[in-house]
CSV table of N, CA and C in Angstrom, one decimal:
chain,number,residue,atom,x,y,z
A,1,GLU,N,37.8,29.5,17.1
A,1,GLU,CA,38.6,29.9,16.0
A,1,GLU,C,39.6,30.8,16.6
A,2,ASP,N,40.7,30.9,15.8
A,2,ASP,CA,41.8,31.9,16.3
A,2,ASP,C,41.5,33.2,15.7
A,3,TYR,N,42.0,34.3,16.0
A,3,TYR,CA,41.6,35.6,15.4
A,3,TYR,C,42.8,36.2,14.7
A,4,SER,N,43.6,35.1,14.1
A,4,SER,CA,44.8,35.7,13.3
A,4,SER,C,44.2,35.8,11.9
A,5,GLY,N,44.8,36.7,11.2
A,5,GLY,CA,44.5,37.1,9.7
A,5,GLY,C,43.8,38.4,9.6
A,6,SER,N,43.0,38.5,8.6
A,6,SER,CA,42.3,39.7,8.3
A,6,SER,C,40.9,39.7,8.2
A,7,GLY,N,40.2,38.6,8.8
A,7,GLY,CA,38.9,38.3,8.7
A,7,GLY,C,37.9,39.2,9.5
A,8,ILE,N,36.7,39.2,9.1
A,8,ILE,CA,35.8,40.2,9.8
A,8,ILE,C,35.7,39.8,11.5
A,9,ARG,N,35.7,38.5,11.6
A,9,ARG,CA,35.5,38.1,13.0
A,9,ARG,C,36.8,38.5,13.9
A,10,ARG,N,37.9,38.7,13.4
A,10,ARG,CA,39.0,39.3,14.1
A,10,ARG,C,38.9,40.8,14.2
A,11,GLN,N,38.4,41.4,13.0
A,11,GLN,CA,38.3,42.9,13.4
A,11,GLN,C,37.2,43.2,14.3
A,12,GLU,N,36.2,42.4,14.4
A,12,GLU,CA,35.0,42.7,15.4
A,12,GLU,C,35.5,42.4,16.8
A,13,PHE,N,36.4,41.1,16.9
A,13,PHE,CA,36.9,40.7,18.1
A,13,PHE,C,37.8,41.9,18.6
A,14,MET,N,38.7,42.5,17.7
A,14,MET,CA,39.6,43.3,18.3
A,14,MET,C,38.9,44.7,18.8
A,15,ARG,N,37.8,45.2,18.1
A,15,ARG,CA,37.0,46.3,18.7
A,15,ARG,C,36.4,46.2,19.8
A,16,ALA,N,35.9,44.7,20.1
A,16,ALA,CA,35.1,44.5,21.3
A,16,ALA,C,36.2,44.5,22.4
A,17,TRP,N,37.3,43.8,22.1
A,17,TRP,CA,38.4,43.7,23.0
A,17,TRP,C,39.1,44.9,23.6
A,18,ASN,N,39.1,45.9,22.7
A,18,ASN,CA,39.8,47.2,22.9
A,18,ASN,C,38.8,48.3,23.8
A,19,HIS,N,37.4,47.8,23.7
A,19,HIS,CA,36.3,48.6,24.0
A,19,HIS,C,36.4,49.9,23.6
A,20,SER,N,36.7,50.1,22.2
A,20,SER,CA,36.9,51.2,21.5
A,20,SER,C,35.9,51.5,20.5
A,21,ARG,N,35.2,52.7,20.6
A,21,ARG,CA,34.4,52.9,19.4
A,21,ARG,C,35.2,53.6,18.3
A,22,ASN,N,36.4,54.0,18.5
A,22,ASN,CA,37.3,54.7,17.7
A,22,ASN,C,38.1,53.6,16.9
A,23,HIS,N,38.0,52.4,17.2
A,23,HIS,CA,38.7,51.4,16.4
A,23,HIS,C,38.1,51.2,15.0
A,24,PRO,N,38.9,51.2,13.9
A,24,PRO,CA,38.3,51.3,12.7
A,24,PRO,C,37.2,50.3,12.5
A,25,HIS,N,36.0,50.9,12.0
A,25,HIS,CA,34.9,50.1,11.6
A,25,HIS,C,35.1,49.5,10.3
A,26,LEU,N,34.2,48.5,10.0
A,26,LEU,CA,34.2,47.8,8.7
A,26,LEU,C,33.3,48.7,7.8
A,27,SER,N,33.6,48.7,6.6
A,27,SER,CA,32.9,49.4,5.6
A,27,SER,C,32.0,48.2,5.0
A,28,VAL,N,30.9,48.6,4.2
A,28,VAL,CA,30.1,47.6,3.6
A,28,VAL,C,31.1,46.9,2.4
A,29,GLU,N,31.9,47.7,1.9
A,29,GLU,CA,32.8,47.1,0.8
A,29,GLU,C,33.7,46.0,1.5
A,30,GLN,N,34.4,46.4,2.6
A,30,GLN,CA,35.3,45.3,3.4
A,30,GLN,C,34.4,44.1,3.6
A,31,MET,N,33.2,44.3,4.2
A,31,MET,CA,32.5,43.3,4.7
A,31,MET,C,32.1,42.4,3.3
A,32,GLU,N,31.8,42.7,2.2
A,32,GLU,CA,31.7,42.0,1.1
A,32,GLU,C,32.8,41.4,0.7
A,33,GLU,N,33.9,41.9,0.8
A,33,GLU,CA,35.3,41.3,0.4
A,33,GLU,C,35.7,40.3,1.2
A,34,ASP,N,35.3,40.3,2.6
A,34,ASP,CA,35.6,39.4,3.3
A,34,ASP,C,34.6,38.1,3.5
A,35,GLY,N,33.7,38.3,2.4
A,35,GLY,CA,32.7,37.1,2.3
A,35,GLY,C,31.5,37.3,3.1
A,36,PHE,N,31.2,38.4,3.7
A,36,PHE,CA,30.0,38.6,4.6
A,36,PHE,C,29.1,39.0,3.7
A,37,GLU,N,27.8,38.4,3.8
A,37,GLU,CA,26.6,38.4,3.0
A,37,GLU,C,25.8,39.3,3.5
A,38,ILE,N,25.3,40.5,2.7
A,38,ILE,CA,24.4,41.4,3.3
A,38,ILE,C,23.0,41.0,2.6
A,39,GLU,N,22.0,41.0,3.6
A,39,GLU,CA,20.6,40.6,3.2
A,39,GLU,C,19.8,41.8,2.3
A,40,ASP,N,19.3,41.3,1.3
A,40,ASP,CA,18.3,42.6,0.7
A,40,ASP,C,17.1,42.9,1.6
A,41,PRO,N,17.0,44.1,2.1
A,41,PRO,CA,15.9,44.4,2.9
A,41,PRO,C,14.5,44.3,2.1
A,42,GLN,N,14.4,44.2,0.9
A,42,GLN,CA,13.2,44.0,0.2
A,42,GLN,C,12.7,42.6,0.5
A,43,LEU,N,13.6,41.6,0.4
A,43,LEU,CA,13.2,40.3,0.4
A,43,LEU,C,12.2,39.8,1.4
A,44,PRO,N,12.3,40.3,2.8
A,44,PRO,CA,11.4,39.9,3.7
A,44,PRO,C,9.8,40.6,3.3
A,45,LEU,N,9.9,41.8,2.8
A,45,LEU,CA,8.7,42.4,2.6
A,45,LEU,C,8.2,41.5,1.4
A,46,GLU,N,8.8,41.3,0.3
A,46,GLU,CA,8.2,40.5,-0.8
A,46,GLU,C,7.6,39.2,-0.4
A,47,GLU,N,8.5,38.5,0.5
A,47,GLU,CA,7.8,37.3,0.9
A,47,GLU,C,6.6,37.4,1.8
A,48,SER,N,6.6,38.4,2.6
A,48,SER,CA,5.4,38.7,3.3
A,48,SER,C,4.2,38.9,2.4
A,49,VAL,N,4.4,39.7,1.4
A,49,VAL,CA,3.2,40.3,0.5
A,49,VAL,C,2.9,39.0,-0.2
A,50,ILE,N,3.8,38.0,-0.7
A,50,ILE,CA,3.3,36.8,-1.4
A,50,ILE,C,2.7,35.9,-0.5
A,51,GLY,N,3.1,35.8,0.8
A,51,GLY,CA,2.6,35.0,1.7
A,51,GLY,C,1.1,35.4,1.9
A,52,GLN,N,0.9,36.8,2.1
A,52,GLN,CA,-0.4,37.2,2.4
A,52,GLN,C,-1.3,37.1,1.3
A,53,GLN,N,-0.8,37.1,0.2
A,53,GLN,CA,-1.8,36.8,-1.2
A,53,GLN,C,-2.2,35.3,-1.2
A,54,GLN,N,-1.2,34.5,-1.1
A,54,GLN,CA,-1.5,33.1,-0.7
A,54,GLN,C,-2.5,32.7,0.3
A,55,VAL,N,-2.4,33.4,1.5
A,55,VAL,CA,-3.4,33.1,2.5
A,55,VAL,C,-4.8,33.7,2.0
A,56,GLU,N,-4.9,34.7,1.4
A,56,GLU,CA,-6.2,35.4,0.9
A,56,GLU,C,-6.7,34.4,-0.1
A,57,GLN,N,-5.9,33.9,-1.1
A,57,GLN,CA,-6.4,32.9,-2.0
A,57,GLN,C,-7.0,31.6,-1.4
A,58,PHE,N,-6.3,31.0,-0.2
A,58,PHE,CA,-6.6,29.9,0.3
A,58,PHE,C,-7.9,30.3,1.1
A,59,MET,N,-8.0,31.4,1.8
A,59,MET,CA,-9.3,31.8,2.5
A,59,MET,C,-10.5,31.8,1.6
A,60,ALA,N,-10.4,32.1,0.3
A,60,ALA,CA,-11.3,32.2,-0.5
A,60,ALA,C,-12.1,30.8,-0.9
A,61,THR,N,-11.3,29.7,-0.6
A,61,THR,CA,-11.7,28.4,-0.9
A,61,THR,C,-12.4,27.7,0.3
A,62,LEU,N,-12.3,28.5,1.4
A,62,LEU,CA,-12.9,27.8,2.7
A,62,LEU,C,-14.4,28.2,2.9
A,63,THR,N,-15.1,27.4,3.6
A,63,THR,CA,-16.6,27.6,3.9
A,63,THR,C,-16.5,28.8,5.0
A,64,GLU,N,-17.6,29.5,5.2
A,64,GLU,CA,-17.8,30.5,6.1
A,64,GLU,C,-17.4,30.2,7.3
A,65,LYS,N,-17.9,29.0,7.9
A,65,LYS,CA,-17.6,28.5,9.2
A,65,LYS,C,-16.1,28.4,9.4
A,66,ASP,N,-15.4,27.8,8.4
A,66,ASP,CA,-14.0,27.6,8.4
A,66,ASP,C,-13.3,28.8,8.5
A,67,LYS,N,-13.7,29.7,7.8
A,67,LYS,CA,-13.2,31.2,7.8
A,67,LYS,C,-13.2,31.8,9.2
A,68,GLN,N,-14.3,31.6,9.7
A,68,GLN,CA,-14.6,32.1,11.0
A,68,GLN,C,-13.5,31.5,12.2
A,69,ILE,N,-13.6,30.1,11.9
A,69,ILE,CA,-12.9,29.5,12.9
A,69,ILE,C,-11.3,29.7,12.7
A,70,LEU,N,-10.8,30.0,11.5
A,70,LEU,CA,-9.3,30.5,11.3
A,70,LEU,C,-9.2,31.8,11.8
A,71,GLN,N,-10.0,32.7,11.5
A,71,GLN,CA,-9.9,34.0,11.9
A,71,GLN,C,-9.9,34.2,13.4
A,72,MET,N,-10.6,33.5,14.0
A,72,MET,CA,-11.0,33.6,15.6
A,72,MET,C,-9.5,32.9,16.1
A,73,ARG,N,-9.0,31.8,15.5
A,73,ARG,CA,-7.8,31.3,16.0
A,73,ARG,C,-6.6,32.2,15.8
A,74,MET,N,-6.7,32.8,14.7
A,74,MET,CA,-5.5,33.8,14.4
A,74,MET,C,-5.5,35.1,15.4
A,75,GLN,N,-6.7,35.1,15.9
A,75,GLN,CA,-6.8,36.3,16.9
A,75,GLN,C,-6.5,36.2,18.2
A,76,GLY,N,-6.3,34.6,18.3
A,76,GLY,CA,-5.8,34.2,19.7
A,76,GLY,C,-6.8,33.6,20.6
A,77,ARG,N,-8.0,33.4,20.1
A,77,ARG,CA,-9.2,32.7,20.7
A,77,ARG,C,-9.0,31.5,21.2
A,78,THR,N,-9.3,31.0,22.2
A,78,THR,CA,-9.1,29.5,22.8
A,78,THR,C,-10.0,28.7,22.0
A,79,MET,N,-9.8,27.4,22.0
A,79,MET,CA,-10.6,26.3,21.2
A,79,MET,C,-12.1,26.3,21.8
A,80,GLN,N,-12.2,26.6,23.1
A,80,GLN,CA,-13.6,26.4,23.7
A,80,GLN,C,-14.4,27.7,23.3
A,81,GLU,N,-13.7,28.9,23.3
A,81,GLU,CA,-14.2,30.2,22.9
A,81,GLU,C,-14.9,30.1,21.5
A,82,ILE,N,-14.1,29.4,20.4
A,82,ILE,CA,-14.3,29.3,19.0
A,82,ILE,C,-15.5,28.4,19.0
A,83,ALA,N,-15.3,27.2,19.8
A,83,ALA,CA,-16.6,26.2,19.7
A,83,ALA,C,-17.9,26.8,20.1
A,84,ASP,N,-17.9,27.8,21.1
A,84,ASP,CA,-19.0,28.4,21.6
A,84,ASP,C,-19.5,29.3,20.5
A,85,ALA,N,-18.7,30.1,19.9
A,85,ALA,CA,-19.0,30.9,18.9
A,85,ALA,C,-19.8,30.3,17.7
A,86,VAL,N,-19.1,29.3,17.2
A,86,VAL,CA,-19.7,28.5,15.8
A,86,VAL,C,-20.6,27.5,15.9
A,87,GLY,N,-20.8,27.2,17.3
A,87,GLY,CA,-22.0,26.3,17.7
A,87,GLY,C,-21.4,24.8,17.8
A,88,TYR,N,-20.3,24.5,17.9
A,88,TYR,CA,-19.8,23.1,18.3
A,88,TYR,C,-19.9,22.9,19.8
A,89,SER,N,-20.1,21.7,20.2
A,89,SER,CA,-20.4,21.4,21.6
A,89,SER,C,-18.9,21.3,22.4
A,90,THR,N,-18.0,20.8,21.6
A,90,THR,CA,-16.6,20.7,22.4
A,90,THR,C,-15.6,21.5,21.7
A,91,ALA,N,-14.5,21.7,22.4
A,91,ALA,CA,-13.3,22.2,21.9
A,91,ALA,C,-12.6,21.3,21.0
A,92,SER,N,-12.8,19.9,21.2
A,92,SER,CA,-12.1,18.9,20.4
A,92,SER,C,-12.7,18.9,18.8
A,93,ALA,N,-13.9,19.2,18.9
A,93,ALA,CA,-14.5,19.5,17.4
A,93,ALA,C,-13.6,20.6,16.7
A,94,VAL,N,-13.4,21.7,17.3
A,94,VAL,CA,-12.7,22.7,16.7
A,94,VAL,C,-11.2,22.4,16.4
A,95,HIS,N,-10.8,21.6,17.3
A,95,HIS,CA,-9.4,21.1,17.2
A,95,HIS,C,-9.2,20.4,15.9
A,96,LYS,N,-10.2,19.5,15.8
A,96,LYS,CA,-10.2,18.6,14.6
A,96,LYS,C,-10.4,19.3,13.3
A,97,ARG,N,-11.2,20.3,13.4
A,97,ARG,CA,-11.6,21.0,12.1
A,97,ARG,C,-10.4,22.1,11.9
A,98,ILE,N,-9.6,22.5,12.8
A,98,ILE,CA,-8.4,23.2,12.5
A,98,ILE,C,-7.4,22.3,11.9
A,99,ALA,N,-7.3,21.2,12.3
A,99,ALA,CA,-6.5,20.2,11.6
A,99,ALA,C,-6.8,19.8,10.3
A,100,ARG,N,-8.1,19.7,9.8
A,100,ARG,CA,-8.5,19.5,8.5
A,100,ARG,C,-8.1,20.7,7.8
A,101,ILE,N,-8.4,22.0,8.3
A,101,ILE,CA,-7.9,23.2,7.5
A,101,ILE,C,-6.2,23.2,7.3
A,102,ALA,N,-5.8,22.7,8.3
A,102,ALA,CA,-4.1,22.8,8.1
A,102,ALA,C,-3.7,21.9,6.9
A,103,GLU,N,-4.5,20.7,6.9
A,103,GLU,CA,-4.2,19.7,5.7
A,103,GLU,C,-4.5,20.5,4.4
A,104,GLN,N,-5.7,21.2,4.4
A,104,GLN,CA,-6.1,21.7,3.0
A,104,GLN,C,-5.0,22.7,2.7
A,105,PHE,N,-4.6,23.7,3.6
A,105,PHE,CA,-3.6,24.5,3.3
A,105,PHE,C,-2.3,23.9,2.9
A,106,GLU,N,-2.1,22.7,3.5
A,106,GLU,CA,-0.8,22.0,3.0
A,106,GLU,C,-0.9,21.7,1.6
A,107,ALA,N,-2.0,21.1,1.3
A,107,ALA,CA,-2.3,20.6,0.0
A,107,ALA,C,-2.3,21.7,-1.1
A,108,PHE,N,-3.0,22.9,-0.5
A,108,PHE,CA,-3.0,24.2,-1.4
A,108,PHE,C,-1.7,24.7,-1.6
A,109,THR,N,-0.7,24.6,-0.7
A,109,THR,CA,0.5,25.3,-0.9
A,109,THR,C,1.4,24.4,-1.7
A,110,ASN,N,1.3,23.1,-1.6
A,110,ASN,CA,2.1,22.1,-1.9
A,110,ASN,C,1.4,21.2,-3.0
A,111,PRO,N,0.9,21.5,-4.1
A,111,PRO,CA,0.2,20.8,-4.9
A,111,PRO,C,1.1,19.5,-5.4
A,112,PRO,N,0.4,18.3,-5.6
A,112,PRO,CA,1.2,17.2,-6.0
A,112,PRO,C,1.9,17.4,-7.4
A,113,GLN,N,2.9,16.9,-7.4
A,113,GLN,CA,3.8,17.0,-8.7
A,113,GLN,C,3.6,15.8,-9.6
A,114,GLU,N,3.4,16.0,-10.8
A,114,GLU,CA,3.3,14.9,-11.6
A,114,GLU,C,4.5,14.2,-12.0
A,115,ASP,N,4.5,12.9,-12.0
A,115,ASP,CA,5.6,12.2,-12.3
A,115,ASP,C,6.2,12.3,-13.8
A,116,THR,N,7.1,13.1,-14.0
A,116,THR,CA,7.6,13.4,-15.6
A,116,THR,C,8.5,12.3,-16.2
A,117,ALA,N,9.0,11.5,-15.1
A,117,ALA,CA,10.0,10.3,-15.7
A,117,ALA,C,9.3,9.2,-16.7
A,118,ARG,N,8.0,9.0,-16.3
A,118,ARG,CA,7.4,8.2,-17.2
A,118,ARG,C,6.7,8.9,-18.6
A,119,PRO,N,6.8,8.0,-19.6
A,119,PRO,CA,6.2,8.5,-20.8
A,119,PRO,C,4.6,8.5,-20.7
């Protein structure tokens, strides 16, 4: 892109090119006028709270052993450590159980939608 015009990229380029902190900075209003979108800082917080609630609801549907497996995995434990703790003979069994838990979570977060096109 060339830096002609009065866009935000040109202004930022000129400030960096001149190595000047005294170069006029952009105000929030100027950035909005130039089409620069400013994220709402509350959005990530709301998404994380909603995500946490969804995880808690999902955890309530699991068996105690599945909860233990999932919690240990979220703590960064290896498959073999989890297998030893829950009484499985191999890490492969834990891997398969985690895959089933993931499928359950996918089904929990994305329930099948009904076909509304047919009467």
